[in-house]
Structure formats: C-alpha cells, structure tokens
Amino acid sequence: MAAPRLLAVALLSAMACFPAQSVVAQSPTLTIAGRDSNRTYTQKALLAYPGVRSVTVADPVYRRTMTYRAIPLAELLKGTRIDSDDHVQARAVDDFSVGIPGRLAASPDAARVEAFVAIEDPAAPWPAIPGKQDKASAGPFYIIWRRAPSVYVSPEYWAYRLAALAVTDSPLKRWPGLAVGADVPTGDRIRTGLDRFVSVCMACHRFNGEGEGEQGPDLGRPMNVTEYFQIPALKKLIRNPRSVRQWPGQKMPEFDQSALSDSDVDAIVDWLTYKAKQGR
C-alpha cells in the first residue's frame, strides 16, 4: 500500500504546482513599443520603478478624487524616439484602442499637462469602475492626467485596463481619408470637428473603413450617418445615446459638457456632413 500512496502524494504535489505556474504566466504586463525598440514591464517591476510616486487626480472614470501609484508617461516613453507630431496608440486588454497625441503624452511642460501610467497594487486593488457590469477595476494599468484648465484632454485618453503602448504616426498620416481639403480655412468648425472625431469618437468608430475602432459601427459606410439621421437626433445621440435609443450590449457613454461641449458636438456633425458631401 505504501508505494501507491507515495505515488498519489507525488501526483498531488505535482498538480499543486500548476496553479502557481499559471498565476506567474498570467501576471499582467505592459508593453511599450518605440520606433525601433520594444520593452515589456511586469506589474511588480513598475510598482518598484524608481520614478513611481503618489498622484492624486479628479478621476472622470471613477467620478471622484483618486490617488494612485503612478509613473510619468514621458519617463516611460524615453528612448522610443517619439516626436510631437507622433501619437501613442494605447491598447486595452479588450482591444479598445485610442491614439494619444505625442505633444500631450510626452509633454515637456508638466505644469500644463502631464500623463501618468497608474499601476494597480494587487495588495490594495482599486474599486470596480462605476456602471460596469463586469465589476472589474481600471487596472492593472491606467493612463491618468493632471492638466491646467486651459488644456483639453479627451475623456478617451483616460485609457484603462491597459495592455500596450506604441509610438505611431498621427491618425491623419495613417488614414489620410479623414482629412479635410486645403480650401477649408484654418479655425473653421469643420476642422474642429475632425479634431474632436479623432480624439473622442475614433477610439470606437471607424470612418469609411479608416481607423482601428471596433467597439461601434463605421460612421461612413455603407452610408454616412448624417444621411440617415435627422441632425437634431444625431446630436442627441452623440451627447447621450440612451436618450435616443437603447440596444443590448450598448457601450457608448453619455458625454457631459466638460468632456464634449455643445459646440464640439456641432463641429463633429459639421465634419461628418462635409465628408458626406465629399463622397457624393
């Protein structure tokens, strides 16, 4: 009986090792890709990073003041050869993807605007994100911001459940079909609409197939959204989708005035209308 018993003990001991190995294999990591470099950090390594500090922000995702252990994003982007005209593509674990302008992500003027990567400590996990059915936190990694009141930071740039960051060309270089013609004057509301589409809408929506958004429908194909929505209803839909219609799995949030002003909504619709006329 002793031999079978010893064998059973050995098997149980071997099986007990598997969960530990699985935990190690699934430990969260953050990848940062530059023009000619690629680095990967573990959650533990970032929590022990020399530049980590406590950062307190008015958090629009948690809708209250939060304090995080965080590292300046500009510090993590050192060596990536990022230029002010470049963007940083932030990709989440669910493939949500948004391009953040390099002039903000790696801003040399921390008094005006500064981005941080916040790191969730497994020993002190963050609360669940309000309103999310999965009851998960914003971790393991989360881009947070401190800014002067005069600096606009899109709510989409508060990218949570982060998995990777990559330095890329600007959206207009990658997807020139989004651009407006040279005949549109500088400062025209159509140009503002393009800027707001790129910074707010493009994280979820493509336009005529251009972009990486997978969360919502393409706003240009097969028809431009301005061609089948009454304009007042479209503006209400952009402001608060649930005020117009509801559907299973609805993800698009309500945008308050601080995130998207009425003039911004008007500008987005002007740009969409302009693109519809271009396509005729």
PDB file of C-alpha atoms in Angstrom:
ATOM      1  CA  MET A   1       0.000   0.000   0.000  1.00  0.00           C
ATOM      2  CA  ALA A   2       2.931   2.332   0.679  1.00  0.00           C
ATOM      3  CA  ALA A   3       4.015   2.581  -2.976  1.00  0.00           C
ATOM      4  CA  PRO A   4       0.582   3.592  -4.370  1.00  0.00           C
ATOM      5  CA  ARG A   5       0.165   6.045  -1.512  1.00  0.00           C
ATOM      6  CA  LEU A   6       3.540   7.652  -2.233  1.00  0.00           C
ATOM      7  CA  LEU A   7       2.632   7.841  -5.917  1.00  0.00           C
ATOM      8  CA  ALA A   8      -0.655   9.586  -5.096  1.00  0.00           C
ATOM      9  CA  VAL A   9       1.155  12.098  -2.883  1.00  0.00           C
ATOM     10  CA  ALA A  10       3.652  12.778  -5.666  1.00  0.00           C
ATOM     11  CA  LEU A  11       0.867  13.336  -8.201  1.00  0.00           C
ATOM     12  CA  LEU A  12      -0.996  15.695  -5.889  1.00  0.00           C
ATOM     13  CA  SER A  13       2.213  17.646  -5.232  1.00  0.00           C
ATOM     14  CA  ALA A  14       2.866  17.946  -8.965  1.00  0.00           C
ATOM     15  CA  MET A  15      -0.701  19.119  -9.594  1.00  0.00           C
ATOM     16  CA  ALA A  16      -0.390  21.709  -6.849  1.00  0.00           C
ATOM     17  CA  CYS A  17       2.415  23.337  -8.802  1.00  0.00           C
ATOM     18  CA  PHE A  18       0.206  24.066 -11.812  1.00  0.00           C
ATOM     19  CA  PRO A  19      -1.903  26.899 -10.298  1.00  0.00           C
ATOM     20  CA  ALA A  20       1.228  28.745  -9.158  1.00  0.00           C
ATOM     21  CA  GLN A  21       2.798  28.408 -12.604  1.00  0.00           C
ATOM     22  CA  SER A  22      -0.480  29.592 -14.172  1.00  0.00           C
ATOM     23  CA  VAL A  23      -0.536  32.689 -11.954  1.00  0.00           C
ATOM     24  CA  VAL A  24       3.037  33.534 -12.971  1.00  0.00           C
ATOM     25  CA  ALA A  25       2.191  33.045 -16.665  1.00  0.00           C
ATOM     26  CA  GLN A  26      -0.834  35.312 -16.398  1.00  0.00           C
ATOM     27  CA  SER A  27       0.857  38.057 -14.401  1.00  0.00           C
ATOM     28  CA  PRO A  28      -0.088  41.415 -16.027  1.00  0.00           C
ATOM     29  CA  THR A  29       2.485  43.065 -18.261  1.00  0.00           C
ATOM     30  CA  LEU A  30       2.676  46.386 -20.107  1.00  0.00           C
ATOM     31  CA  THR A  31       4.447  46.527 -23.473  1.00  0.00           C
ATOM     32  CA  ILE A  32       5.907  49.812 -24.743  1.00  0.00           C
ATOM     33  CA  ALA A  33       6.911  49.831 -28.413  1.00  0.00           C
ATOM     34  CA  GLY A  34       9.001  52.641 -29.882  1.00  0.00           C
ATOM     35  CA  ARG A  35      10.162  53.257 -33.423  1.00  0.00           C
ATOM     36  CA  ASP A  36      12.935  50.672 -33.094  1.00  0.00           C
ATOM     37  CA  SER A  37      12.575  49.266 -29.582  1.00  0.00           C
ATOM     38  CA  ASN A  38      10.203  47.117 -27.575  1.00  0.00           C
ATOM     39  CA  ARG A  39      10.101  46.801 -23.797  1.00  0.00           C
ATOM     40  CA  THR A  40       7.840  44.811 -21.508  1.00  0.00           C
ATOM     41  CA  TYR A  41       7.315  45.573 -17.812  1.00  0.00           C
ATOM     42  CA  THR A  42       5.621  43.399 -15.229  1.00  0.00           C
ATOM     43  CA  GLN A  43       3.209  44.870 -12.730  1.00  0.00           C
ATOM     44  CA  LYS A  44       5.715  44.156  -9.954  1.00  0.00           C
ATOM     45  CA  ALA A  45       8.548  45.870 -11.832  1.00  0.00           C
ATOM     46  CA  LEU A  46       6.512  49.030 -12.432  1.00  0.00           C
ATOM     47  CA  LEU A  47       5.451  49.215  -8.773  1.00  0.00           C
ATOM     48  CA  ALA A  48       9.165  49.123  -7.889  1.00  0.00           C
ATOM     49  CA  TYR A  49      10.176  51.549 -10.662  1.00  0.00           C
ATOM     50  CA  PRO A  50      12.444  54.371  -9.378  1.00  0.00           C
ATOM     51  CA  GLY A  51      10.135  57.090 -10.735  1.00  0.00           C
ATOM     52  CA  VAL A  52       6.920  55.779  -9.175  1.00  0.00           C
ATOM     53  CA  ARG A  53       5.060  58.286  -6.985  1.00  0.00           C
ATOM     54  CA  SER A  54       1.648  59.011  -5.464  1.00  0.00           C
ATOM     55  CA  VAL A  55      -0.581  61.043  -7.788  1.00  0.00           C
ATOM     56  CA  THR A  56      -3.990  62.442  -6.861  1.00  0.00           C
ATOM     57  CA  VAL A  57      -6.427  63.352  -9.648  1.00  0.00           C
ATOM     58  CA  ALA A  58     -10.070  64.212 -10.199  1.00  0.00           C
ATOM     59  CA  ASP A  59     -10.896  60.957 -11.963  1.00  0.00           C
ATOM     60  CA  PRO A  60     -13.675  61.061 -14.628  1.00  0.00           C
ATOM     61  CA  VAL A  61     -13.830  57.257 -14.839  1.00  0.00           C
ATOM     62  CA  TYR A  62     -14.344  56.736 -11.097  1.00  0.00           C
ATOM     63  CA  ARG A  63     -16.194  60.071 -10.855  1.00  0.00           C
ATOM     64  CA  ARG A  64     -14.322  61.098  -7.717  1.00  0.00           C
ATOM     65  CA  THR A  65     -10.878  62.036  -6.479  1.00  0.00           C
ATOM     66  CA  MET A  66      -8.479  59.093  -6.577  1.00  0.00           C
ATOM     67  CA  THR A  67      -4.862  58.603  -5.516  1.00  0.00           C
ATOM     68  CA  TYR A  68      -2.643  56.207  -7.458  1.00  0.00           C
ATOM     69  CA  ARG A  69       0.900  54.875  -7.532  1.00  0.00           C
ATOM     70  CA  ALA A  70       1.985  56.126 -10.936  1.00  0.00           C
ATOM     71  CA  ILE A  71       4.917  56.852 -13.244  1.00  0.00           C
ATOM     72  CA  PRO A  72       5.081  59.840 -15.642  1.00  0.00           C
ATOM     73  CA  LEU A  73       4.289  58.559 -19.124  1.00  0.00           C
ATOM     74  CA  ALA A  74       7.013  60.782 -20.598  1.00  0.00           C
ATOM     75  CA  GLU A  75       9.540  58.882 -18.493  1.00  0.00           C
ATOM     76  CA  LEU A  76       8.355  55.508 -19.776  1.00  0.00           C
ATOM     77  CA  LEU A  77       8.475  56.822 -23.360  1.00  0.00           C
ATOM     78  CA  LYS A  78      12.155  57.819 -23.143  1.00  0.00           C
ATOM     79  CA  GLY A  79      14.134  56.093 -25.864  1.00  0.00           C
ATOM     80  CA  THR A  80      11.094  55.500 -28.093  1.00  0.00           C
ATOM     81  CA  ARG A  81      12.029  58.349 -30.475  1.00  0.00           C
ATOM     82  CA  ILE A  82       8.619  59.962 -30.147  1.00  0.00           C
ATOM     83  CA  ASP A  83       8.103  63.354 -31.827  1.00  0.00           C
ATOM     84  CA  SER A  84       5.458  65.956 -31.053  1.00  0.00           C
ATOM     85  CA  ASP A  85       3.641  65.085 -34.305  1.00  0.00           C
ATOM     86  CA  ASP A  86       3.523  61.375 -33.394  1.00  0.00           C
ATOM     87  CA  HIS A  87       0.804  59.618 -31.442  1.00  0.00           C
ATOM     88  CA  VAL A  88       0.899  56.960 -28.752  1.00  0.00           C
ATOM     89  CA  GLN A  89      -1.550  54.158 -29.520  1.00  0.00           C
ATOM     90  CA  ALA A  90      -2.916  52.893 -26.219  1.00  0.00           C
ATOM     91  CA  ARG A  91      -4.446  49.426 -26.438  1.00  0.00           C
ATOM     92  CA  ALA A  92      -6.526  47.826 -23.688  1.00  0.00           C
ATOM     93  CA  VAL A  93      -6.880  44.144 -22.838  1.00  0.00           C
ATOM     94  CA  ASP A  94     -10.243  44.080 -24.685  1.00  0.00           C
ATOM     95  CA  ASP A  95      -8.609  45.632 -27.815  1.00  0.00           C
ATOM     96  CA  PHE A  96     -10.086  49.098 -27.194  1.00  0.00           C
ATOM     97  CA  SER A  97      -7.546  51.374 -28.883  1.00  0.00           C
ATOM     98  CA  VAL A  98      -7.027  55.132 -28.846  1.00  0.00           C
ATOM     99  CA  GLY A  99      -4.283  57.359 -30.257  1.00  0.00           C
ATOM    100  CA  ILE A 100      -2.964  59.994 -27.847  1.00  0.00           C
ATOM    101  CA  PRO A 101      -1.040  62.965 -29.324  1.00  0.00           C
ATOM    102  CA  GLY A 102       2.659  62.851 -28.502  1.00  0.00           C
ATOM    103  CA  ARG A 103       2.576  66.536 -27.558  1.00  0.00           C
ATOM    104  CA  LEU A 104       0.350  65.511 -24.629  1.00  0.00           C
ATOM    105  CA  ALA A 105       1.695  62.041 -23.832  1.00  0.00           C
ATOM    106  CA  ALA A 106       5.304  63.226 -23.685  1.00  0.00           C
ATOM    107  CA  SER A 107       4.655  66.878 -22.841  1.00  0.00           C
ATOM    108  CA  PRO A 108       7.796  68.745 -21.742  1.00  0.00           C
ATOM    109  CA  ASP A 109       5.651  71.171 -19.730  1.00  0.00           C
ATOM    110  CA  ALA A 110       4.357  69.199 -16.737  1.00  0.00           C
ATOM    111  CA  ALA A 111       2.832  72.373 -15.283  1.00  0.00           C
ATOM    112  CA  ARG A 112       0.356  72.498 -18.212  1.00  0.00           C
ATOM    113  CA  VAL A 113      -0.337  68.814 -18.741  1.00  0.00           C
ATOM    114  CA  GLU A 114       1.186  65.562 -17.527  1.00  0.00           C
ATOM    115  CA  ALA A 115       0.175  61.980 -18.235  1.00  0.00           C
ATOM    116  CA  PHE A 116       0.928  59.096 -15.888  1.00  0.00           C
ATOM    117  CA  VAL A 117       0.641  55.334 -16.023  1.00  0.00           C
ATOM    118  CA  ALA A 118      -1.055  54.276 -12.793  1.00  0.00           C
ATOM    119  CA  ILE A 119      -0.265  50.764 -11.550  1.00  0.00           C
ATOM    120  CA  GLU A 120      -2.730  48.751  -9.517  1.00  0.00           C
ATOM    121  CA  ASP A 121      -1.172  47.085  -6.470  1.00  0.00           C
ATOM    122  CA  PRO A 122      -2.536  43.520  -6.056  1.00  0.00           C
ATOM    123  CA  ALA A 123      -2.231  44.015  -2.294  1.00  0.00           C
ATOM    124  CA  ALA A 124      -4.522  47.078  -2.467  1.00  0.00           C
ATOM    125  CA  PRO A 125      -6.779  46.618  -5.506  1.00  0.00           C
ATOM    126  CA  TRP A 126      -8.759  49.515  -6.935  1.00  0.00           C
ATOM    127  CA  PRO A 127     -12.570  49.530  -6.732  1.00  0.00           C
ATOM    128  CA  ALA A 128     -14.781  48.407  -9.580  1.00  0.00           C
ATOM    129  CA  ILE A 129     -15.480  51.008 -12.268  1.00  0.00           C
ATOM    130  CA  PRO A 130     -18.930  52.513 -11.625  1.00  0.00           C
ATOM    131  CA  GLY A 131     -21.585  51.317 -14.031  1.00  0.00           C
ATOM    132  CA  LYS A 132     -19.549  48.439 -15.467  1.00  0.00           C
ATOM    133  CA  GLN A 133     -21.375  45.128 -15.342  1.00  0.00           C
ATOM    134  CA  ASP A 134     -18.181  43.088 -15.038  1.00  0.00           C
ATOM    135  CA  LYS A 135     -17.410  44.744 -11.672  1.00  0.00           C
ATOM    136  CA  ALA A 136     -13.708  44.936 -12.580  1.00  0.00           C
ATOM    137  CA  SER A 137     -11.341  47.792 -11.754  1.00  0.00           C
ATOM    138  CA  ALA A 138      -9.465  50.098 -14.138  1.00  0.00           C
ATOM    139  CA  GLY A 139      -6.311  48.038 -13.599  1.00  0.00           C
ATOM    140  CA  PRO A 140      -3.821  46.638 -13.980  1.00  0.00           C
ATOM    141  CA  PHE A 141      -2.547  49.758 -15.784  1.00  0.00           C
ATOM    142  CA  TYR A 142      -4.375  53.027 -16.392  1.00  0.00           C
ATOM    143  CA  ILE A 143      -3.437  56.353 -18.028  1.00  0.00           C
ATOM    144  CA  ILE A 144      -4.363  59.283 -15.783  1.00  0.00           C
ATOM    145  CA  TRP A 145      -3.884  63.030 -16.282  1.00  0.00           C
ATOM    146  CA  ARG A 146      -3.101  66.257 -14.478  1.00  0.00           C
ATOM    147  CA  ARG A 147      -3.720  69.364 -16.572  1.00  0.00           C
ATOM    148  CA  ALA A 148      -4.235  73.094 -16.483  1.00  0.00           C
ATOM    149  CA  PRO A 149      -7.853  74.202 -17.085  1.00  0.00           C
ATOM    150  CA  SER A 150      -6.894  75.606 -20.486  1.00  0.00           C
ATOM    151  CA  VAL A 151      -5.627  72.243 -21.801  1.00  0.00           C
ATOM    152  CA  TYR A 152      -8.130  69.896 -23.462  1.00  0.00           C
ATOM    153  CA  VAL A 153      -7.653  66.182 -22.740  1.00  0.00           C
ATOM    154  CA  SER A 154     -10.192  63.867 -24.348  1.00  0.00           C
ATOM    155  CA  PRO A 155     -12.037  61.586 -21.908  1.00  0.00           C
ATOM    156  CA  GLU A 156     -10.938  58.708 -24.168  1.00  0.00           C
ATOM    157  CA  TYR A 157      -7.310  59.430 -23.239  1.00  0.00           C
ATOM    158  CA  TRP A 158      -8.061  58.118 -19.731  1.00  0.00           C
ATOM    159  CA  ALA A 159      -7.312  54.649 -21.102  1.00  0.00           C
ATOM    160  CA  TYR A 160      -7.864  51.923 -18.524  1.00  0.00           C
ATOM    161  CA  ARG A 161      -7.197  48.158 -18.404  1.00  0.00           C
ATOM    162  CA  LEU A 162      -4.149  48.997 -20.465  1.00  0.00           C
ATOM    163  CA  ALA A 163      -2.065  46.262 -22.148  1.00  0.00           C
ATOM    164  CA  ALA A 164       0.257  48.082 -24.569  1.00  0.00           C
ATOM    165  CA  LEU A 165       1.538  51.446 -25.776  1.00  0.00           C
ATOM    166  CA  ALA A 166       3.065  52.002 -29.225  1.00  0.00           C
ATOM    167  CA  VAL A 167       4.521  55.089 -30.903  1.00  0.00           C
ATOM    168  CA  THR A 168       2.823  55.603 -34.283  1.00  0.00           C
ATOM    169  CA  ASP A 169       2.341  58.222 -36.970  1.00  0.00           C
ATOM    170  CA  SER A 170      -0.533  60.652 -36.475  1.00  0.00           C
ATOM    171  CA  PRO A 171      -4.022  59.455 -37.485  1.00  0.00           C
ATOM    172  CA  LEU A 172      -4.075  61.795 -40.494  1.00  0.00           C
ATOM    173  CA  LYS A 173      -0.831  60.255 -41.769  1.00  0.00           C
ATOM    174  CA  ARG A 174      -2.116  56.744 -41.197  1.00  0.00           C
ATOM    175  CA  TRP A 175      -5.616  57.437 -42.549  1.00  0.00           C
ATOM    176  CA  PRO A 176      -5.467  60.415 -44.940  1.00  0.00           C
ATOM    177  CA  GLY A 177      -9.089  59.853 -45.983  1.00  0.00           C
ATOM    178  CA  LEU A 178     -10.136  61.557 -42.739  1.00  0.00           C
ATOM    179  CA  ALA A 179      -8.571  64.884 -43.737  1.00  0.00           C
ATOM    180  CA  VAL A 180     -10.367  67.971 -44.986  1.00  0.00           C
ATOM    181  CA  GLY A 181      -9.392  69.904 -48.083  1.00  0.00           C
ATOM    182  CA  ALA A 182      -6.962  72.805 -48.191  1.00  0.00           C
ATOM    183  CA  ASP A 183      -9.901  75.051 -49.095  1.00  0.00           C
ATOM    184  CA  VAL A 184     -11.297  74.704 -45.555  1.00  0.00           C
ATOM    185  CA  PRO A 185      -9.942  77.711 -43.629  1.00  0.00           C
ATOM    186  CA  THR A 186      -7.809  77.353 -40.526  1.00  0.00           C
ATOM    187  CA  GLY A 187     -10.055  77.642 -37.474  1.00  0.00           C
ATOM    188  CA  ASP A 188     -13.153  76.514 -39.383  1.00  0.00           C
ATOM    189  CA  ARG A 189     -15.578  74.440 -37.313  1.00  0.00           C
ATOM    190  CA  ILE A 190     -15.164  71.549 -39.756  1.00  0.00           C
ATOM    191  CA  ARG A 191     -11.502  71.306 -38.726  1.00  0.00           C
ATOM    192  CA  THR A 192     -12.513  71.375 -35.070  1.00  0.00           C
ATOM    193  CA  GLY A 193     -14.950  68.564 -35.833  1.00  0.00           C
ATOM    194  CA  LEU A 194     -12.183  66.461 -37.370  1.00  0.00           C
ATOM    195  CA  ASP A 195     -10.018  67.044 -34.307  1.00  0.00           C
ATOM    196  CA  ARG A 196     -12.828  66.020 -31.954  1.00  0.00           C
ATOM    197  CA  PHE A 197     -13.715  62.980 -34.065  1.00  0.00           C
ATOM    198  CA  VAL A 198     -10.100  61.802 -33.845  1.00  0.00           C
ATOM    199  CA  SER A 199      -9.776  62.483 -30.112  1.00  0.00           C
ATOM    200  CA  VAL A 200     -13.214  61.319 -28.917  1.00  0.00           C
ATOM    201  CA  CYS A 201     -15.015  59.173 -31.487  1.00  0.00           C
ATOM    202  CA  MET A 202     -12.237  57.317 -33.271  1.00  0.00           C
ATOM    203  CA  ALA A 203     -11.411  55.114 -30.304  1.00  0.00           C
ATOM    204  CA  CYS A 204     -14.652  53.218 -31.015  1.00  0.00           C
ATOM    205  CA  HIS A 205     -15.720  54.149 -34.558  1.00  0.00           C
ATOM    206  CA  ARG A 206     -14.069  53.903 -37.943  1.00  0.00           C
ATOM    207  CA  PHE A 207     -14.937  56.224 -40.805  1.00  0.00           C
ATOM    208  CA  ASN A 208     -15.100  54.752 -44.317  1.00  0.00           C
ATOM    209  CA  GLY A 209     -13.013  51.866 -43.035  1.00  0.00           C
ATOM    210  CA  GLU A 210     -10.256  54.114 -41.708  1.00  0.00           C
ATOM    211  CA  GLY A 211      -9.113  53.701 -38.107  1.00  0.00           C
ATOM    212  CA  GLU A 212      -8.885  50.850 -35.627  1.00  0.00           C
ATOM    213  CA  GLY A 213     -12.163  51.248 -33.720  1.00  0.00           C
ATOM    214  CA  GLU A 214     -14.089  48.033 -33.186  1.00  0.00           C
ATOM    215  CA  GLN A 215     -16.494  48.997 -30.386  1.00  0.00           C
ATOM    216  CA  GLY A 216     -19.083  50.803 -32.525  1.00  0.00           C
ATOM    217  CA  PRO A 217     -20.264  50.984 -36.149  1.00  0.00           C
ATOM    218  CA  ASP A 218     -18.442  52.669 -39.013  1.00  0.00           C
ATOM    219  CA  LEU A 219     -19.893  56.187 -39.330  1.00  0.00           C
ATOM    220  CA  GLY A 220     -19.250  56.459 -43.066  1.00  0.00           C
ATOM    221  CA  ARG A 221     -20.087  53.023 -44.500  1.00  0.00           C
ATOM    222  CA  PRO A 222     -22.256  51.980 -46.161  1.00  0.00           C
ATOM    223  CA  MET A 223     -23.906  55.377 -45.645  1.00  0.00           C
ATOM    224  CA  ASN A 224     -22.697  58.464 -43.832  1.00  0.00           C
ATOM    225  CA  VAL A 225     -24.565  58.747 -40.531  1.00  0.00           C
ATOM    226  CA  THR A 226     -25.796  62.261 -41.448  1.00  0.00           C
ATOM    227  CA  GLU A 227     -27.678  60.760 -44.390  1.00  0.00           C
ATOM    228  CA  TYR A 228     -29.994  58.601 -42.308  1.00  0.00           C
ATOM    229  CA  PHE A 229     -30.268  60.514 -39.012  1.00  0.00           C
ATOM    230  CA  GLN A 230     -32.112  63.788 -38.566  1.00  0.00           C
ATOM    231  CA  ILE A 231     -29.390  66.206 -37.451  1.00  0.00           C
ATOM    232  CA  PRO A 232     -31.041  67.167 -34.091  1.00  0.00           C
ATOM    233  CA  ALA A 233     -31.447  63.454 -33.261  1.00  0.00           C
ATOM    234  CA  LEU A 234     -27.826  62.745 -34.248  1.00  0.00           C
ATOM    235  CA  LYS A 235     -26.597  65.464 -31.901  1.00  0.00           C
ATOM    236  CA  LYS A 236     -28.682  63.980 -29.083  1.00  0.00           C
ATOM    237  CA  LEU A 237     -27.260  60.542 -29.893  1.00  0.00           C
ATOM    238  CA  ILE A 238     -23.696  61.839 -29.628  1.00  0.00           C
ATOM    239  CA  ARG A 239     -24.466  63.629 -26.362  1.00  0.00           C
ATOM    240  CA  ASN A 240     -26.313  60.725 -24.717  1.00  0.00           C
ATOM    241  CA  PRO A 241     -27.147  57.625 -26.800  1.00  0.00           C
ATOM    242  CA  ARG A 242     -29.697  56.336 -24.285  1.00  0.00           C
ATOM    243  CA  SER A 243     -31.793  59.462 -24.795  1.00  0.00           C
ATOM    244  CA  VAL A 244     -32.382  58.391 -28.421  1.00  0.00           C
ATOM    245  CA  ARG A 245     -32.262  54.604 -28.468  1.00  0.00           C
ATOM    246  CA  GLN A 246     -31.088  51.617 -26.449  1.00  0.00           C
ATOM    247  CA  TRP A 247     -29.799  48.246 -27.570  1.00  0.00           C
ATOM    248  CA  PRO A 248     -28.295  45.104 -25.983  1.00  0.00           C
ATOM    249  CA  GLY A 249     -24.591  45.441 -25.234  1.00  0.00           C
ATOM    250  CA  GLN A 250     -24.706  49.229 -25.570  1.00  0.00           C
ATOM    251  CA  LYS A 251     -21.271  50.636 -24.749  1.00  0.00           C
ATOM    252  CA  MET A 252     -21.292  54.280 -25.799  1.00  0.00           C
ATOM    253  CA  PRO A 253     -21.350  56.529 -22.728  1.00  0.00           C
ATOM    254  CA  GLU A 254     -23.007  59.859 -22.133  1.00  0.00           C
ATOM    255  CA  PHE A 255     -20.649  62.826 -22.666  1.00  0.00           C
ATOM    256  CA  ASP A 256     -21.128  65.761 -20.328  1.00  0.00           C
ATOM    257  CA  GLN A 257     -20.215  69.348 -21.202  1.00  0.00           C
ATOM    258  CA  SER A 258     -16.744  69.049 -19.667  1.00  0.00           C
ATOM    259  CA  ALA A 259     -15.936  66.123 -21.959  1.00  0.00           C
ATOM    260  CA  LEU A 260     -17.674  67.373 -25.098  1.00  0.00           C
ATOM    261  CA  SER A 261     -19.231  70.816 -25.350  1.00  0.00           C
ATOM    262  CA  ASP A 262     -22.281  71.631 -27.458  1.00  0.00           C
ATOM    263  CA  SER A 263     -20.008  73.440 -29.919  1.00  0.00           C
ATOM    264  CA  ASP A 264     -17.833  70.304 -30.139  1.00  0.00           C
ATOM    265  CA  VAL A 265     -20.898  68.184 -30.945  1.00  0.00           C
ATOM    266  CA  ASP A 266     -21.937  70.722 -33.608  1.00  0.00           C
ATOM    267  CA  ALA A 267     -18.413  70.616 -35.056  1.00  0.00           C
ATOM    268  CA  ILE A 268     -18.355  66.797 -35.265  1.00  0.00           C
ATOM    269  CA  VAL A 269     -21.663  66.850 -37.143  1.00  0.00           C
ATOM    270  CA  ASP A 270     -20.323  69.588 -39.458  1.00  0.00           C
ATOM    271  CA  TRP A 271     -17.300  67.408 -40.284  1.00  0.00           C
ATOM    272  CA  LEU A 272     -19.483  64.329 -40.893  1.00  0.00           C
ATOM    273  CA  THR A 273     -21.757  66.419 -43.167  1.00  0.00           C
ATOM    274  CA  TYR A 274     -18.713  67.766 -45.032  1.00  0.00           C
ATOM    275  CA  LYS A 275     -17.408  64.225 -45.583  1.00  0.00           C
ATOM    276  CA  ALA A 276     -20.839  63.102 -46.821  1.00  0.00           C
ATOM    277  CA  LYS A 277     -20.794  65.874 -49.476  1.00  0.00           C
ATOM    278  CA  GLN A 278     -17.237  64.910 -50.431  1.00  0.00           C
ATOM    279  CA  GLY A 279     -18.390  61.359 -51.121  1.00  0.00           C
ATOM    280  CA  ARG A 280     -21.224  62.334 -53.464  1.00  0.00           C
TER     281      ARG A 280
END
